[in-house]
DNA sequence: TATTCGTTCAATGAAACAATTGAATGATGG
DNA sequence: CCATCATTCAATTGTTTCATTGAACGAATA
């Protein structure tokens, strides 16, 4: 016979797997696409061994699965809902922890608060896309764009922004997006494009959240 | 200047607060209603001191707030979304951890699988209520019912089930609910009422989830 | 003012976790 | 089949967490 407490304890094991900054960073990277250990270690600035151990904790908690492909071990999220879970955790934290708000505003150095206020929500974006009012700009590296992106999005990795301006329409408003709300790429892109006179705003989420919400991707 | 990693670390602190079975039990109790430390300690089978410490960890993580009322310290959830967060965590765990499934089925001792299969979802329940097809039965203790319940629900605490059968309509199907998916009260009620010949099913969630979903409560 | 009650604080020891190191495994390519 | 590469395992150290104890605090009551 089991007690309710055993269930809570097991549930707590899953939550504890989320209770480490490095593991959250790994999950965020995995939300973009599945990847090998070395890729993940590089992306999160961990040693290979350390990344491997953290990944195995995530695996024990049922949050990721691993499969061998030749020499490499490919990790992936077990469930799209994990992205939603992380997004909800973020929302709860931002609402209830003053510390979070401070860190977020520092990360984006918002002396210019206008940019944050003007971020486009999923709902707004979806409506604007249907009316053909905006052009979508994906500023992530090309390989992440390849692994999946929003429909109709143009890919210009941030490093090549100025070099590839010809791909951008001048007559429409542009909405830039990247990996998620804590990813600085689209922030940077908006600032640089505005200086060049473009009408551009930032999508307040990212590719993973869009996909996890069940919205169409390519 | 802040790095993205600082944000993940702060987020991880919140997740870590969820990473303990006792704290999850405390949150589950708080999802019913706000309560004093002693009440919470009793409900979760913790010593007062221990409960107090766990509550303060939850407070540091921004998940609960405390306010003094006379001699007592009343704790409450800071945010309805925490209930949604817990529900999502539960779903992810149940889907991806075999261990969870095993524990859940053990908890409810489902030799009779029919009952589980026939659990009523929120959507179904809402529709059935609108059409006046079902009667709602709240089998939680009277004080929890007082603190809030589903609209039109009849309260018969489980201990008084047989004594108060007159309150139940015989012509409608009955849907019983309690504290949440891991609460055994409604399970027990369904079994006992079925033996008495009632047509009765179990609501697959509980009062807190209903409320957190923004559905009407009384 | 002294007392009581509910709660919190501080200190302790036991257990779990994080990062590092170096050895071991499993698949590939010469 | 030997060498190589990607990853995992095992052992170690320092850090954090958990539960318990007893003292301290703050609000109510006598």
Tab-separated table of C-alpha atoms (C1' of nucleotides) in Angstrom:
chain	number	residue	atom	x	y	z
A	1	UNK	CA	0.000	0.000	0.000
A	2	UNK	CA	1.131	3.494	-0.807
A	3	UNK	CA	0.583	6.737	0.979
A	4	UNK	CA	-0.160	10.029	-0.626
A	5	UNK	CA	3.164	11.195	0.710
A	6	UNK	CA	5.030	8.743	-1.528
A	7	UNK	CA	3.397	10.405	-4.489
A	8	UNK	CA	4.441	13.827	-3.321
A	9	UNK	CA	7.964	12.546	-2.766
A	10	UNK	CA	8.148	11.225	-6.302
A	11	UNK	CA	6.710	14.444	-7.642
A	12	UNK	CA	9.311	16.290	-5.621
A	13	UNK	CA	12.065	14.357	-7.366
A	14	UNK	CA	10.921	15.791	-10.652
A	15	UNK	CA	10.782	19.286	-9.205
A	16	UNK	CA	14.229	18.848	-7.713
A	17	UNK	CA	15.575	17.999	-11.147
A	18	UNK	CA	14.436	21.498	-12.150
A	19	UNK	CA	16.094	22.966	-9.094
A	20	UNK	CA	19.483	23.756	-10.549
A	21	UNK	CA	20.441	26.620	-12.835
A	22	UNK	CA	22.625	24.496	-15.064
A	23	UNK	CA	19.897	21.951	-15.598
A	24	UNK	CA	17.426	24.697	-16.458
A	25	UNK	CA	19.926	25.999	-18.994
A	26	UNK	CA	20.246	22.504	-20.464
A	27	UNK	CA	16.476	22.201	-20.725
A	28	UNK	CA	16.251	25.583	-22.376
A	29	UNK	CA	18.792	24.495	-24.953
A	30	UNK	CA	16.939	21.222	-25.471
A	31	UNK	CA	13.753	23.181	-25.996
A	32	UNK	CA	15.325	24.496	-29.213
A	33	UNK	CA	16.179	21.062	-30.531
A	34	UNK	CA	17.605	17.718	-29.486
A	35	UNK	CA	21.383	17.667	-29.238
A	36	UNK	CA	24.471	15.662	-28.287
A	37	UNK	CA	26.190	15.981	-24.944
A	38	UNK	CA	29.100	17.982	-26.277
A	39	UNK	CA	26.789	20.472	-27.979
A	40	UNK	CA	24.824	20.857	-24.786
A	41	UNK	CA	27.947	21.235	-22.691
A	42	UNK	CA	29.268	23.962	-24.970
A	43	UNK	CA	25.953	25.782	-25.071
A	44	UNK	CA	25.698	25.849	-21.302
A	45	UNK	CA	29.379	26.377	-20.553
A	46	UNK	CA	29.764	23.149	-18.586
A	47	UNK	CA	32.455	20.505	-18.649
A	48	UNK	CA	31.462	17.407	-20.602
A	49	UNK	CA	31.467	15.233	-17.514
A	50	UNK	CA	29.413	17.658	-15.522
A	51	UNK	CA	26.890	18.120	-18.317
A	52	UNK	CA	26.590	14.352	-18.654
A	53	UNK	CA	25.805	13.975	-14.977
A	54	UNK	CA	23.190	16.680	-15.016
A	55	UNK	CA	21.607	15.161	-18.094
A	56	UNK	CA	21.343	11.870	-16.324
A	57	UNK	CA	19.582	13.473	-13.428
A	58	UNK	CA	17.125	14.942	-15.891
A	59	UNK	CA	16.732	11.528	-17.416
A	60	UNK	CA	16.038	9.895	-14.061
A	61	UNK	CA	13.341	12.502	-13.515
A	62	UNK	CA	11.777	11.589	-16.846
A	63	UNK	CA	12.339	15.032	-18.319
A	64	UNK	CA	14.690	13.982	-21.121
A	65	UNK	CA	15.449	10.808	-23.027
A	66	UNK	CA	18.681	9.711	-24.629
A	67	UNK	CA	19.308	7.661	-27.715
A	68	UNK	CA	22.564	6.687	-29.296
A	69	UNK	CA	23.377	7.826	-32.817
A	70	UNK	CA	26.796	6.485	-33.808
A	71	UNK	CA	29.321	7.780	-31.327
A	72	UNK	CA	27.024	10.426	-30.023
A	73	UNK	CA	24.318	10.338	-27.426
A	74	UNK	CA	21.402	12.491	-28.487
A	75	UNK	CA	19.268	13.967	-25.743
A	76	UNK	CA	15.773	15.338	-26.256
A	77	UNK	CA	12.870	16.545	-24.136
A	78	UNK	CA	10.393	13.785	-23.400
A	79	UNK	CA	7.451	16.085	-23.545
A	80	UNK	CA	6.502	19.418	-25.064
A	81	UNK	CA	4.686	20.264	-21.868
A	82	UNK	CA	8.005	20.685	-20.118
A	83	UNK	CA	8.413	23.921	-22.038
A	84	UNK	CA	5.028	25.052	-20.783
A	85	UNK	CA	6.007	24.005	-17.285
A	86	UNK	CA	9.163	26.104	-17.476
A	87	UNK	CA	7.238	29.062	-18.844
A	88	UNK	CA	4.753	28.842	-15.991
A	89	UNK	CA	7.560	28.563	-13.448
A	90	UNK	CA	9.071	31.689	-14.954
A	91	UNK	CA	5.777	33.562	-14.757
A	92	UNK	CA	5.192	32.607	-11.151
A	93	UNK	CA	8.749	33.581	-10.256
A	94	UNK	CA	8.588	36.911	-12.061
A	95	UNK	CA	5.312	37.801	-10.401
A	96	UNK	CA	6.271	36.844	-6.884
A	97	UNK	CA	9.990	37.390	-6.548
A	98	UNK	CA	11.261	40.940	-6.663
A	99	UNK	CA	14.729	39.536	-7.316
A	100	UNK	CA	13.578	38.124	-10.646
A	101	UNK	CA	12.299	41.417	-11.910
A	102	UNK	CA	15.566	43.061	-11.009
A	103	UNK	CA	17.587	40.440	-12.843
A	104	UNK	CA	15.406	40.536	-15.932
A	105	UNK	CA	15.631	44.291	-16.282
A	106	UNK	CA	19.383	44.175	-15.690
A	107	UNK	CA	19.835	41.482	-18.296
A	108	UNK	CA	18.206	43.607	-20.925
A	109	UNK	CA	19.635	46.887	-19.588
A	110	UNK	CA	16.390	48.633	-20.192
A	111	UNK	CA	17.220	52.274	-19.787
A	112	UNK	CA	14.906	52.415	-22.751
A	113	UNK	CA	11.791	50.901	-21.231
A	114	UNK	CA	9.743	51.452	-24.356
A	115	UNK	CA	11.069	48.326	-25.978
A	116	UNK	CA	9.873	46.021	-23.217
A	117	UNK	CA	6.457	47.590	-23.070
A	118	UNK	CA	6.002	47.086	-26.753
A	119	UNK	CA	6.755	43.369	-26.773
A	120	UNK	CA	4.262	41.436	-28.859
A	121	UNK	CA	2.257	38.668	-27.210
A	122	UNK	CA	1.496	35.338	-28.882
A	123	UNK	CA	-2.115	36.274	-29.393
A	124	UNK	CA	-1.272	39.644	-30.927
A	125	UNK	CA	1.343	38.091	-33.153
A	126	UNK	CA	-0.977	35.384	-34.390
A	127	UNK	CA	-3.642	37.927	-35.269
A	128	UNK	CA	-1.179	40.243	-37.006
A	129	UNK	CA	0.248	37.354	-39.021
A	130	UNK	CA	-3.196	36.305	-40.171
A	131	UNK	CA	-3.873	39.805	-41.383
A	132	UNK	CA	-0.487	39.861	-43.110
A	133	UNK	CA	0.470	42.997	-41.237
A	134	UNK	CA	3.917	41.976	-40.043
A	135	UNK	CA	7.042	40.201	-41.236
A	136	UNK	CA	8.636	37.662	-38.912
A	137	UNK	CA	12.375	37.735	-38.308
A	138	UNK	CA	14.208	34.793	-36.726
A	139	UNK	CA	17.587	35.969	-35.444
A	140	UNK	CA	18.843	32.617	-34.146
A	141	UNK	CA	21.792	30.786	-35.724
A	142	UNK	CA	20.989	29.018	-38.978
A	143	UNK	CA	21.091	25.490	-37.531
A	144	UNK	CA	18.461	26.272	-34.926
A	145	UNK	CA	16.294	27.877	-37.579
A	146	UNK	CA	16.688	24.724	-39.649
A	147	UNK	CA	15.533	22.544	-36.751
A	148	UNK	CA	12.244	24.417	-36.680
A	149	UNK	CA	10.878	27.953	-36.889
A	150	UNK	CA	7.711	30.005	-37.019
A	151	UNK	CA	5.827	29.948	-40.312
A	152	UNK	CA	6.950	32.493	-42.894
A	153	UNK	CA	9.870	33.599	-40.727
A	154	UNK	CA	12.953	34.997	-42.432
A	155	UNK	CA	16.213	33.830	-40.866
A	156	UNK	CA	18.957	36.371	-40.373
A	157	UNK	CA	21.376	35.275	-37.641
A	158	UNK	CA	22.265	38.235	-35.502
A	159	UNK	CA	25.914	38.320	-36.613
A	160	UNK	CA	24.860	38.821	-40.195
A	161	UNK	CA	22.136	41.329	-39.482
A	162	UNK	CA	23.591	44.332	-41.258
A	163	UNK	CA	24.903	42.193	-44.118
A	164	UNK	CA	21.528	40.720	-44.942
A	165	UNK	CA	19.253	43.710	-44.641
A	166	UNK	CA	18.061	43.204	-48.207
A	167	UNK	CA	16.018	40.216	-47.042
A	168	UNK	CA	13.895	42.452	-44.847
A	169	UNK	CA	10.822	44.210	-46.183
A	170	UNK	CA	10.795	47.968	-45.577
A	171	UNK	CA	7.068	48.457	-45.926
A	172	UNK	CA	5.898	46.210	-43.074
A	173	UNK	CA	6.432	46.234	-39.373
A	174	UNK	CA	8.946	43.557	-38.344
A	175	UNK	CA	8.597	41.244	-35.337
A	176	UNK	CA	11.858	39.650	-34.205
A	177	UNK	CA	12.049	36.503	-32.098
A	178	UNK	CA	14.712	34.145	-30.816
A	179	UNK	CA	15.076	31.341	-28.276
A	180	UNK	CA	12.783	32.556	-25.545
A	181	UNK	CA	12.101	35.386	-23.132
A	182	UNK	CA	15.561	35.317	-21.582
A	183	UNK	CA	17.401	35.187	-24.867
A	184	UNK	CA	19.059	38.477	-25.708
A	185	UNK	CA	19.325	37.985	-29.476
A	186	UNK	CA	16.022	39.538	-30.470
A	187	UNK	CA	16.548	42.390	-28.008
A	188	UNK	CA	19.823	43.222	-29.634
A	189	UNK	CA	18.327	42.895	-33.099
A	190	UNK	CA	15.496	45.286	-32.273
A	191	UNK	CA	17.894	47.903	-30.984
A	192	UNK	CA	20.125	47.705	-34.001
A	193	UNK	CA	17.297	47.714	-36.518
A	194	UNK	CA	15.634	50.675	-34.871
A	195	UNK	CA	18.781	52.691	-35.230
A	196	UNK	CA	18.605	51.915	-38.924
A	197	UNK	CA	15.090	53.272	-39.033
A	198	UNK	CA	13.116	50.050	-39.180
A	199	UNK	CA	9.759	49.708	-37.496
A	200	UNK	CA	10.416	46.637	-35.377
A	201	UNK	CA	9.205	45.046	-32.167
A	202	UNK	CA	10.150	42.009	-30.146
A	203	UNK	CA	8.095	38.834	-29.657
A	204	UNK	CA	7.807	38.356	-25.913
A	205	UNK	CA	8.225	34.570	-26.071
A	206	UNK	CA	10.373	32.437	-28.357
A	207	UNK	CA	10.259	29.519	-30.730
A	208	UNK	CA	9.916	26.780	-28.064
A	209	UNK	CA	6.968	28.417	-26.330
A	210	UNK	CA	5.223	28.974	-29.654
A	211	UNK	CA	5.654	25.330	-30.536
A	212	UNK	CA	4.620	24.066	-27.088
A	213	UNK	CA	1.439	26.107	-27.307
A	214	UNK	CA	0.480	23.967	-30.270
A	215	UNK	CA	0.795	26.801	-32.778
A	216	UNK	CA	1.964	25.958	-36.289
A	217	UNK	CA	5.680	25.594	-36.978
A	218	UNK	CA	7.756	24.776	-40.023
B	1	UNK	CA	25.453	43.494	-15.430
B	2	UNK	CA	23.686	40.194	-15.145
B	3	UNK	CA	24.098	36.987	-17.021
B	4	UNK	CA	21.328	34.741	-18.190
B	5	UNK	CA	22.704	32.141	-15.811
B	6	UNK	CA	21.812	34.305	-12.802
B	7	UNK	CA	18.233	34.234	-13.979
B	8	UNK	CA	18.261	30.483	-14.286
B	9	UNK	CA	19.798	30.219	-10.834
B	10	UNK	CA	17.043	32.335	-9.338
B	11	UNK	CA	14.424	30.352	-11.195
B	12	UNK	CA	16.064	27.206	-9.874
B	13	UNK	CA	15.587	28.463	-6.315
B	14	UNK	CA	11.860	28.523	-6.895
B	15	UNK	CA	11.922	25.049	-8.407
B	16	UNK	CA	14.001	23.804	-5.505
B	17	UNK	CA	11.331	25.046	-3.115
B	18	UNK	CA	8.988	22.629	-4.890
B	19	UNK	CA	11.549	19.858	-4.607
B	20	UNK	CA	10.464	18.337	-1.323
B	21	UNK	CA	7.494	16.109	-0.659
B	22	UNK	CA	6.538	17.832	2.564
B	23	UNK	CA	6.518	21.224	0.926
B	24	UNK	CA	4.350	19.910	-1.891
B	25	UNK	CA	1.956	18.552	0.719
B	26	UNK	CA	1.897	21.957	2.404
B	27	UNK	CA	1.148	23.652	-0.891
B	28	UNK	CA	-1.604	21.171	-1.625
B	29	UNK	CA	-3.188	21.950	1.717
B	30	UNK	CA	-2.799	25.687	1.099
B	31	UNK	CA	-4.500	25.243	-2.251
B	32	UNK	CA	-7.668	24.419	-0.303
B	33	UNK	CA	-7.529	27.526	1.829
B	34	UNK	CA	-5.144	29.698	3.807
B	35	UNK	CA	-4.280	28.303	7.221
B	36	UNK	CA	-2.191	28.721	10.368
B	37	UNK	CA	1.061	26.876	10.946
B	38	UNK	CA	-0.428	24.411	13.405
B	39	UNK	CA	-3.246	23.504	11.042
B	40	UNK	CA	-0.768	22.962	8.255
B	41	UNK	CA	1.549	20.926	10.451
B	42	UNK	CA	-1.301	18.661	11.499
B	43	UNK	CA	-2.588	18.262	7.963
B	44	UNK	CA	0.829	17.249	6.702
B	45	UNK	CA	1.924	15.247	9.721
B	46	UNK	CA	4.941	17.434	10.445
B	47	UNK	CA	6.275	18.820	13.693
B	48	UNK	CA	5.418	22.474	14.201
B	49	UNK	CA	9.020	23.548	13.986
B	50	UNK	CA	9.668	21.603	10.856
B	51	UNK	CA	6.520	22.867	9.177
B	52	UNK	CA	7.470	26.410	10.077
B	53	UNK	CA	10.873	26.008	8.458
B	54	UNK	CA	9.452	24.561	5.277
B	55	UNK	CA	6.893	27.350	5.109
B	56	UNK	CA	9.640	29.872	5.338
B	57	UNK	CA	11.460	28.280	2.467
B	58	UNK	CA	8.286	28.541	0.458
B	59	UNK	CA	8.033	32.151	1.494
B	60	UNK	CA	11.588	32.917	0.412
B	61	UNK	CA	10.731	31.401	-2.961
B	62	UNK	CA	7.744	33.721	-3.246
B	63	UNK	CA	5.241	30.871	-3.307
B	64	UNK	CA	3.423	31.731	-0.090
B	65	UNK	CA	2.910	34.823	2.034
B	66	UNK	CA	2.378	35.069	5.766
B	67	UNK	CA	0.363	37.518	7.796
B	68	UNK	CA	-0.190	37.646	11.504
B	69	UNK	CA	-3.672	37.350	12.912
B	70	UNK	CA	-3.530	37.562	16.687
B	71	UNK	CA	-1.338	34.768	17.941
B	72	UNK	CA	-1.456	32.895	14.711
B	73	UNK	CA	0.514	33.229	11.528
B	74	UNK	CA	-1.718	32.686	8.531
B	75	UNK	CA	-0.075	31.387	5.389
B	76	UNK	CA	-1.597	31.564	1.927
B	77	UNK	CA	-0.543	30.948	-1.664
B	78	UNK	CA	0.693	34.101	-3.373
B	79	UNK	CA	-0.714	33.120	-6.687
B	80	UNK	CA	-3.456	30.908	-8.104
B	81	UNK	CA	-1.103	29.926	-10.887
B	82	UNK	CA	0.897	27.869	-8.416
B	83	UNK	CA	-1.958	25.383	-8.443
B	84	UNK	CA	-1.741	25.227	-12.207
B	85	UNK	CA	2.019	24.825	-11.949
B	86	UNK	CA	1.603	21.876	-9.601
B	87	UNK	CA	-1.033	20.311	-11.830
B	88	UNK	CA	1.292	20.596	-14.812
B	89	UNK	CA	4.174	19.128	-12.847
B	90	UNK	CA	1.920	16.225	-11.927
B	91	UNK	CA	0.906	15.672	-15.538
B	92	UNK	CA	4.483	15.709	-16.770
B	93	UNK	CA	5.538	13.323	-14.018
B	94	UNK	CA	2.652	10.935	-14.617
B	95	UNK	CA	3.344	10.833	-18.330
B	96	UNK	CA	7.075	10.347	-18.127
B	97	UNK	CA	7.797	8.448	-14.947
B	98	UNK	CA	6.631	4.868	-14.741
B	99	UNK	CA	7.079	5.075	-10.985
B	100	UNK	CA	4.326	7.668	-10.751
B	101	UNK	CA	1.793	5.544	-12.513
B	102	UNK	CA	2.553	2.663	-10.229
B	103	UNK	CA	2.131	4.804	-7.130
B	104	UNK	CA	-1.103	6.351	-8.321
B	105	UNK	CA	-2.729	3.028	-9.081
B	106	UNK	CA	-1.541	1.625	-5.773
B	107	UNK	CA	-2.902	4.594	-3.882
B	108	UNK	CA	-6.348	4.020	-5.277
B	109	UNK	CA	-6.073	0.219	-5.259
B	110	UNK	CA	-7.777	-0.030	-8.587
B	111	UNK	CA	-8.595	-3.673	-8.961
B	112	UNK	CA	-11.742	-2.101	-10.286
B	113	UNK	CA	-10.334	-0.091	-13.171
B	114	UNK	CA	-13.726	1.040	-14.361
B	115	UNK	CA	-13.867	3.791	-11.821
B	116	UNK	CA	-10.685	5.450	-13.009
B	117	UNK	CA	-11.698	5.232	-16.633
B	118	UNK	CA	-14.951	6.919	-15.906
B	119	UNK	CA	-13.523	9.956	-14.176
B	120	UNK	CA	-15.157	13.161	-15.364
B	121	UNK	CA	-12.979	15.888	-16.861
B	122	UNK	CA	-13.451	19.600	-16.173
B	123	UNK	CA	-14.867	20.198	-19.621
B	124	UNK	CA	-17.335	17.341	-19.378
B	125	UNK	CA	-18.403	18.393	-15.929
B	126	UNK	CA	-18.954	21.992	-16.951
B	127	UNK	CA	-21.117	20.928	-19.874
B	128	UNK	CA	-23.130	18.470	-17.792
B	129	UNK	CA	-23.722	21.098	-15.116
B	130	UNK	CA	-24.971	23.605	-17.662
B	131	UNK	CA	-27.460	21.081	-18.939
B	132	UNK	CA	-28.513	20.292	-15.374
B	133	UNK	CA	-27.731	16.642	-15.897
B	134	UNK	CA	-25.689	15.972	-12.777
B	135	UNK	CA	-25.658	16.765	-9.085
B	136	UNK	CA	-22.335	17.793	-7.524
B	137	UNK	CA	-21.199	16.230	-4.279
B	138	UNK	CA	-18.404	17.752	-2.184
B	139	UNK	CA	-17.089	15.121	0.230
B	140	UNK	CA	-14.494	17.304	1.969
B	141	UNK	CA	-14.816	18.315	5.631
B	142	UNK	CA	-17.311	21.091	6.292
B	143	UNK	CA	-14.702	23.783	6.981
B	144	UNK	CA	-13.025	23.295	3.644
B	145	UNK	CA	-16.386	23.390	1.920
B	146	UNK	CA	-17.117	26.649	3.743
B	147	UNK	CA	-13.870	28.177	2.511
B	148	UNK	CA	-15.001	27.661	-1.079
B	149	UNK	CA	-16.671	25.071	-3.269
B	150	UNK	CA	-18.030	24.417	-6.738
B	151	UNK	CA	-21.347	26.085	-7.561
B	152	UNK	CA	-24.453	24.122	-6.529
B	153	UNK	CA	-22.368	21.489	-4.756
B	154	UNK	CA	-23.931	19.615	-1.839
B	155	UNK	CA	-21.536	19.049	1.046
B	156	UNK	CA	-21.531	15.664	2.735
B	157	UNK	CA	-18.249	15.013	4.526
B	158	UNK	CA	-17.190	11.446	3.911
B	159	UNK	CA	-17.640	10.380	7.550
B	160	UNK	CA	-21.290	11.339	7.410
B	161	UNK	CA	-21.971	9.877	3.994
B	162	UNK	CA	-24.450	7.185	4.973
B	163	UNK	CA	-26.110	9.409	7.578
B	164	UNK	CA	-26.892	12.170	5.108
B	165	UNK	CA	-28.034	10.252	2.067
B	166	UNK	CA	-31.336	12.139	2.107
B	167	UNK	CA	-29.525	15.201	0.767
B	168	UNK	CA	-28.656	13.347	-2.423
B	169	UNK	CA	-31.013	13.275	-5.390
B	170	UNK	CA	-31.817	9.776	-6.620
B	171	UNK	CA	-32.922	10.758	-10.105
B	172	UNK	CA	-29.672	12.367	-11.315
B	173	UNK	CA	-26.197	11.101	-11.839
B	174	UNK	CA	-23.873	12.287	-9.077
B	175	UNK	CA	-20.336	13.605	-9.552
B	176	UNK	CA	-18.202	13.549	-6.419
B	177	UNK	CA	-15.110	15.695	-5.920
B	178	UNK	CA	-12.649	16.478	-3.155
B	179	UNK	CA	-9.241	18.121	-2.727
B	180	UNK	CA	-7.546	17.096	-5.902
B	181	UNK	CA	-6.443	14.156	-8.006
B	182	UNK	CA	-4.414	12.532	-5.212
B	183	UNK	CA	-7.100	12.914	-2.590
B	184	UNK	CA	-8.791	9.617	-1.792
B	185	UNK	CA	-12.020	11.026	-0.369
B	186	UNK	CA	-14.052	11.101	-3.563
B	187	UNK	CA	-12.721	7.683	-4.560
B	188	UNK	CA	-13.978	6.224	-1.346
B	189	UNK	CA	-17.295	8.025	-1.678
B	190	UNK	CA	-17.844	6.684	-5.184
B	191	UNK	CA	-17.206	3.131	-4.071
B	192	UNK	CA	-19.550	3.351	-1.129
B	193	UNK	CA	-22.327	5.086	-3.057
B	194	UNK	CA	-22.132	2.580	-5.883
B	195	UNK	CA	-22.678	-0.248	-3.450
B	196	UNK	CA	-25.809	1.564	-2.375
B	197	UNK	CA	-26.994	1.645	-5.959
B	198	UNK	CA	-26.286	5.265	-6.823
B	199	UNK	CA	-25.158	6.269	-10.273
B	200	UNK	CA	-22.000	8.177	-9.395
B	201	UNK	CA	-18.685	9.118	-10.931
B	202	UNK	CA	-15.584	10.908	-9.749
B	203	UNK	CA	-14.357	14.336	-10.891
B	204	UNK	CA	-10.777	13.805	-12.030
B	205	UNK	CA	-9.506	17.074	-10.526
B	206	UNK	CA	-10.483	18.850	-7.336
B	207	UNK	CA	-11.650	22.162	-5.968
B	208	UNK	CA	-8.272	23.974	-6.241
B	209	UNK	CA	-7.756	23.073	-9.893
B	210	UNK	CA	-11.283	24.160	-10.739
B	211	UNK	CA	-10.733	27.484	-9.066
B	212	UNK	CA	-7.280	28.002	-10.601
B	213	UNK	CA	-8.736	27.387	-14.051
B	214	UNK	CA	-10.849	30.481	-13.518
B	215	UNK	CA	-14.104	28.542	-13.340
B	216	UNK	CA	-16.864	29.857	-11.066
B	217	UNK	CA	-16.740	29.060	-7.346
B	218	UNK	CA	-18.921	29.877	-4.388
C	1	DT	C1'	3.060	42.248	34.952
C	2	DA	C1'	3.363	37.558	34.659
C	3	DT	C1'	1.740	33.733	32.032
C	4	DT	C1'	0.352	31.208	28.252
C	5	DC	C1'	0.169	30.016	23.520
C	6	DG	C1'	1.684	29.898	18.683
C	7	DT	C1'	5.496	30.578	16.094
C	8	DT	C1'	10.296	31.479	14.864
C	9	DC	C1'	15.258	31.311	15.496
C	10	DA	C1'	19.919	29.079	16.210
C	11	DA	C1'	22.709	25.175	16.534
C	12	DT	C1'	23.551	20.295	15.735
C	13	DG	C1'	24.430	15.909	13.138
C	14	DA	C1'	23.119	13.023	9.288
C	15	DA	C1'	22.149	12.741	4.467
C	16	DA	C1'	22.067	14.389	-0.317
C	17	DC	C1'	24.150	17.172	-3.981
C	18	DA	C1'	27.689	19.490	-7.126
C	19	DA	C1'	32.025	19.625	-9.419
C	20	DT	C1'	36.367	17.436	-10.504
C	21	DT	C1'	39.424	13.804	-11.671
C	22	DG	C1'	40.793	9.706	-13.995
C	23	DA	C1'	39.500	5.194	-15.493
C	24	DA	C1'	36.054	2.427	-18.237
C	25	DT	C1'	32.722	1.621	-21.965
C	26	DG	C1'	30.880	1.408	-26.795
C	27	DA	C1'	30.901	2.682	-31.553
C	28	DT	C1'	33.707	3.992	-35.494
C	29	DG	C1'	37.481	4.142	-38.949
C	30	DG	C1'	42.014	2.997	-40.435
D	1	DC	C1'	41.887	-5.439	-34.152
D	2	DC	C1'	43.952	-1.364	-32.640
D	3	DA	C1'	43.370	3.532	-32.004
D	4	DT	C1'	40.249	7.156	-31.484
D	5	DC	C1'	36.355	9.678	-30.135
D	6	DA	C1'	32.095	10.646	-27.321
D	7	DT	C1'	30.211	9.591	-23.293
D	8	DT	C1'	29.598	7.415	-18.800
D	9	DC	C1'	31.062	5.582	-14.385
D	10	DA	C1'	33.408	5.677	-9.743
D	11	DA	C1'	35.632	7.973	-6.202
D	12	DT	C1'	36.677	12.345	-3.846
D	13	DT	C1'	35.908	16.836	-1.748
D	14	DG	C1'	33.377	20.779	-0.306
D	15	DT	C1'	28.600	22.603	0.018
D	16	DT	C1'	23.704	22.500	0.900
D	17	DT	C1'	19.575	20.515	2.823
D	18	DC	C1'	16.704	18.101	6.400
D	19	DA	C1'	15.004	17.067	10.979
D	20	DT	C1'	15.480	17.773	15.769
D	21	DT	C1'	16.325	20.220	19.946
D	22	DG	C1'	15.804	23.944	23.068
D	23	DA	C1'	15.796	28.830	23.605
D	24	DA	C1'	13.600	33.298	22.163
D	25	DC	C1'	9.973	36.218	20.525
D	26	DG	C1'	5.296	38.515	20.181
D	27	DA	C1'	0.470	38.805	20.961
D	28	DA	C1'	-3.251	37.707	23.971
D	29	DT	C1'	-5.089	36.751	28.552
D	30	DA	C1'	-5.371	36.621	33.587
